Amino acid sequence: MIDIILHEPEIPMNTGNVARTCACTGARLHLIRPLGFDISDKAVKRAGLDYWQYLDLSVYDSIEEYLESNGDDGLWLATTKAPRSYAEAPLTGETVRLLFGKETAGLPQWLRERYRDRCIRIPMRGPVRSLNLSNSVAILCYEALRQQGFPDLRSTGSMLESDSVS
């Protein structure tokens, strides 16, 4: 199982894109307040998020509450400040937890220091600050799925080879 954890997300479109990635992959989505937007049923319907019902979604008041409820086994922190690439991380095990910070500030320093050995980054060149949050989530989520052999995902597409080749 993959858990995607967004710490204080600010931009609704990013979280919507992350939610779609979670719905497509079966990853669980965990949101840590404060949120920069409304996720009430009314707001979700108004935004046309027709995949929202396919989410396994939990919301927490703090990162401490998340950790108390879920623990930190399999936890990896995505940060541009990390000393190593995500390709060096074994994103396997019963549960892989991928934690991402808010768009404007990333993860708090105290959290990065607490889990220094679990900080990973997506390699990129400067001077661009970072990738979009939803792109970063998709990259790391699919890397974890790749390392796990894409469990429970559709193994063929609609172009499955048939007996007759045209």
mmCIF file of C-alpha atoms in Angstrom:
data_model
loop_
_atom_site.group_PDB
_atom_site.id
_atom_site.type_symbol
_atom_site.label_atom_id
_atom_site.label_comp_id
_atom_site.label_asym_id
_atom_site.label_seq_id
_atom_site.Cartn_x
_atom_site.Cartn_y
_atom_site.Cartn_z
ATOM 1 C CA MET A 1 0.000 0.000 0.000
ATOM 2 C CA ILE A 2 1.152 3.507 -0.772
ATOM 3 C CA ASP A 3 0.214 6.477 1.369
ATOM 4 C CA ILE A 4 0.527 9.958 -0.119
ATOM 5 C CA ILE A 5 0.703 12.562 2.644
ATOM 6 C CA LEU A 6 0.363 16.268 1.837
ATOM 7 C CA HIS A 7 1.496 18.524 4.663
ATOM 8 C CA GLU A 8 -0.509 21.759 4.606
ATOM 9 C CA PRO A 9 -1.288 21.851 0.861
ATOM 10 C CA GLU A 10 -2.221 25.305 -0.387
ATOM 11 C CA ILE A 11 -3.302 25.023 -4.019
ATOM 12 C CA PRO A 12 -6.574 23.207 -4.752
ATOM 13 C CA MET A 13 -5.646 22.247 -8.318
ATOM 14 C CA ASN A 14 -2.475 20.515 -7.117
ATOM 15 C CA THR A 15 -4.384 18.530 -4.525
ATOM 16 C CA GLY A 16 -7.031 17.689 -7.115
ATOM 17 C CA ASN A 17 -4.347 16.315 -9.437
ATOM 18 C CA VAL A 18 -2.773 14.373 -6.563
ATOM 19 C CA ALA A 19 -6.205 12.971 -5.688
ATOM 20 C CA ARG A 20 -6.625 11.774 -9.277
ATOM 21 C CA THR A 21 -3.220 10.052 -9.143
ATOM 22 C CA CYS A 22 -4.291 8.358 -5.908
ATOM 23 C CA ALA A 23 -7.626 7.283 -7.417
ATOM 24 C CA CYS A 24 -5.830 5.810 -10.462
ATOM 25 C CA THR A 25 -3.237 3.935 -8.412
ATOM 26 C CA GLY A 26 -5.146 2.929 -5.298
ATOM 27 C CA ALA A 27 -2.852 5.018 -3.100
ATOM 28 C CA ARG A 28 -4.366 6.439 0.063
ATOM 29 C CA LEU A 29 -4.416 10.238 0.376
ATOM 30 C CA HIS A 30 -3.727 11.885 3.735
ATOM 31 C CA LEU A 31 -4.127 15.659 4.096
ATOM 32 C CA ILE A 32 -2.592 17.550 7.008
ATOM 33 C CA ARG A 33 -4.320 20.802 8.001
ATOM 34 C CA PRO A 34 -4.398 23.689 7.537
ATOM 35 C CA LEU A 35 -5.597 23.308 3.969
ATOM 36 C CA GLY A 36 -5.603 26.246 1.570
ATOM 37 C CA PHE A 37 -9.033 25.252 0.213
ATOM 38 C CA ASP A 38 -12.372 23.628 1.010
ATOM 39 C CA ILE A 39 -12.882 19.866 0.536
ATOM 40 C CA SER A 40 -16.480 19.677 1.661
ATOM 41 C CA ASP A 41 -18.830 17.546 -0.467
ATOM 42 C CA LYS A 42 -20.381 20.706 -1.880
ATOM 43 C CA ALA A 43 -17.010 22.177 -2.906
ATOM 44 C CA VAL A 44 -15.837 18.898 -4.442
ATOM 45 C CA LYS A 45 -19.028 18.543 -6.498
ATOM 46 C CA ARG A 46 -18.825 22.171 -7.632
ATOM 47 C CA ALA A 47 -15.227 21.573 -8.787
ATOM 48 C CA GLY A 48 -16.369 18.625 -10.904
ATOM 49 C CA LEU A 49 -14.069 16.111 -9.212
ATOM 50 C CA ASP A 50 -15.946 13.055 -10.458
ATOM 51 C CA TYR A 51 -13.250 10.652 -9.212
ATOM 52 C CA TRP A 52 -13.335 11.880 -5.586
ATOM 53 C CA GLN A 53 -15.556 8.952 -4.500
ATOM 54 C CA TYR A 54 -12.748 6.555 -5.493
ATOM 55 C CA LEU A 55 -10.352 8.061 -2.947
ATOM 56 C CA ASP A 56 -9.351 6.585 0.368
ATOM 57 C CA LEU A 57 -9.028 9.990 2.062
ATOM 58 C CA SER A 58 -8.106 10.935 5.627
ATOM 59 C CA VAL A 59 -7.618 14.424 7.063
ATOM 60 C CA TYR A 60 -5.583 15.260 10.167
ATOM 61 C CA ASP A 61 -5.187 18.413 12.234
ATOM 62 C CA SER A 62 -1.392 18.055 12.469
ATOM 63 C CA ILE A 63 1.541 15.942 11.338
ATOM 64 C CA GLU A 64 1.805 14.707 14.917
ATOM 65 C CA GLU A 65 -1.772 13.410 14.730
ATOM 66 C CA TYR A 66 -0.978 11.632 11.459
ATOM 67 C CA LEU A 67 2.133 9.996 12.962
ATOM 68 C CA GLU A 68 0.276 8.960 16.124
ATOM 69 C CA SER A 69 -2.446 7.325 14.011
ATOM 70 C CA ASN A 70 -0.229 5.715 11.363
ATOM 71 C CA GLY A 71 3.322 5.527 12.680
ATOM 72 C CA ASP A 72 6.395 6.225 10.588
ATOM 73 C CA ASP A 73 7.341 2.806 9.234
ATOM 74 C CA GLY A 74 8.077 3.140 5.518
ATOM 75 C CA LEU A 75 8.039 6.958 5.722
ATOM 76 C CA TRP A 76 9.996 8.928 3.100
ATOM 77 C CA LEU A 77 10.130 12.734 2.959
ATOM 78 C CA ALA A 78 10.274 14.387 -0.453
ATOM 79 C CA THR A 79 12.371 17.529 -0.312
ATOM 80 C CA THR A 80 14.618 19.434 -2.703
ATOM 81 C CA LYS A 81 17.081 19.692 0.199
ATOM 82 C CA ALA A 82 17.675 15.931 0.475
ATOM 83 C CA PRO A 83 21.180 14.530 -0.010
ATOM 84 C CA ARG A 84 20.039 11.538 -2.091
ATOM 85 C CA SER A 85 17.848 10.713 -5.037
ATOM 86 C CA TYR A 86 14.580 8.808 -4.757
ATOM 87 C CA ALA A 87 16.183 6.159 -6.996
ATOM 88 C CA GLU A 88 18.400 5.222 -4.030
ATOM 89 C CA ALA A 89 15.436 4.612 -1.719
ATOM 90 C CA PRO A 90 13.827 1.189 -1.335
ATOM 91 C CA LEU A 91 10.188 2.209 -1.791
ATOM 92 C CA THR A 92 8.951 -1.253 -0.927
ATOM 93 C CA GLY A 93 7.391 -2.965 2.040
ATOM 94 C CA GLU A 94 3.900 -3.373 3.407
ATOM 95 C CA THR A 95 3.269 0.383 3.391
ATOM 96 C CA VAL A 96 5.277 3.103 1.674
ATOM 97 C CA ARG A 97 4.490 6.537 3.046
ATOM 98 C CA LEU A 98 5.495 9.493 0.871
ATOM 99 C CA LEU A 99 5.345 12.862 2.622
ATOM 100 C CA PHE A 100 5.296 16.133 0.660
ATOM 101 C CA GLY A 101 5.384 19.708 1.959
ATOM 102 C CA LYS A 102 3.307 22.708 1.051
ATOM 103 C CA GLU A 103 3.927 24.408 -2.259
ATOM 104 C CA THR A 104 5.439 27.654 -0.935
ATOM 105 C CA ALA A 105 7.692 26.339 1.831
ATOM 106 C CA GLY A 106 8.138 22.581 1.576
ATOM 107 C CA LEU A 107 8.453 20.530 4.749
ATOM 108 C CA PRO A 108 9.370 22.151 8.071
ATOM 109 C CA GLN A 109 13.045 21.967 9.020
ATOM 110 C CA TRP A 110 12.346 20.186 12.332
ATOM 111 C CA LEU A 111 10.625 17.372 10.435
ATOM 112 C CA ARG A 112 13.449 17.089 7.880
ATOM 113 C CA GLU A 113 15.968 16.942 10.717
ATOM 114 C CA ARG A 114 13.958 14.328 12.637
ATOM 115 C CA TYR A 115 13.880 12.081 9.538
ATOM 116 C CA ARG A 116 17.146 13.172 7.926
ATOM 117 C CA ASP A 117 17.981 9.623 6.775
ATOM 118 C CA ARG A 118 14.592 9.309 5.062
ATOM 119 C CA CYS A 119 14.751 12.496 2.991
ATOM 120 C CA ILE A 120 14.808 11.966 -0.782
ATOM 121 C CA ARG A 121 14.713 14.282 -3.759
ATOM 122 C CA ILE A 122 13.847 14.229 -7.414
ATOM 123 C CA PRO A 123 16.992 15.163 -9.353
ATOM 124 C CA MET A 124 16.638 18.389 -11.308
ATOM 125 C CA ARG A 125 18.823 21.174 -12.556
ATOM 126 C CA GLY A 126 18.821 24.694 -11.263
ATOM 127 C CA PRO A 127 17.985 27.506 -11.256
ATOM 128 C CA VAL A 128 14.361 26.302 -11.222
ATOM 129 C CA ARG A 129 13.284 25.884 -7.615
ATOM 130 C CA SER A 130 11.287 22.667 -7.940
ATOM 131 C CA LEU A 131 8.729 20.648 -9.851
ATOM 132 C CA ASN A 132 5.008 21.147 -9.369
ATOM 133 C CA LEU A 133 3.709 19.276 -6.304
ATOM 134 C CA SER A 134 1.335 17.047 -8.259
ATOM 135 C CA ASN A 135 4.102 16.099 -10.719
ATOM 136 C CA SER A 136 6.417 15.237 -7.828
ATOM 137 C CA VAL A 137 3.761 13.056 -6.228
ATOM 138 C CA ALA A 138 3.149 11.220 -9.503
ATOM 139 C CA ILE A 139 6.867 10.575 -10.050
ATOM 140 C CA LEU A 140 7.438 9.126 -6.582
ATOM 141 C CA CYS A 141 4.149 7.226 -6.450
ATOM 142 C CA TYR A 142 4.848 5.500 -9.752
ATOM 143 C CA GLU A 143 8.446 4.793 -8.738
ATOM 144 C CA ALA A 144 7.155 3.017 -5.632
ATOM 145 C CA LEU A 145 4.652 1.103 -7.770
ATOM 146 C CA ARG A 146 7.400 0.180 -10.242
ATOM 147 C CA GLN A 147 9.617 -1.116 -7.445
ATOM 148 C CA GLN A 148 6.670 -3.181 -6.190
ATOM 149 C CA GLY A 149 5.822 -4.597 -9.637
ATOM 150 C CA PHE A 150 2.668 -2.497 -10.120
ATOM 151 C CA PRO A 151 0.453 -4.578 -7.803
ATOM 152 C CA ASP A 152 -3.288 -4.595 -8.477
ATOM 153 C CA LEU A 153 -3.012 -2.339 -11.515
ATOM 154 C CA ARG A 154 -4.365 -3.193 -14.923
ATOM 155 C CA SER A 155 -1.736 -5.285 -16.661
ATOM 156 C CA THR A 156 -2.933 -4.686 -20.229
ATOM 157 C CA GLY A 157 -4.352 -1.814 -22.196
ATOM 158 C CA SER A 158 -7.159 -1.710 -24.694
ATOM 159 C CA MET A 159 -4.696 -2.366 -27.530
ATOM 160 C CA LEU A 160 -4.141 -5.959 -26.378
ATOM 161 C CA GLU A 161 -2.838 -7.951 -29.314
ATOM 162 C CA SER A 162 -5.513 -10.166 -30.889
ATOM 163 C CA ASP A 163 -5.239 -13.255 -33.074
ATOM 164 C CA SER A 164 -5.676 -11.249 -36.235
ATOM 165 C CA VAL A 165 -3.117 -8.584 -36.993
ATOM 166 C CA SER A 166 -4.209 -5.880 -39.420
#
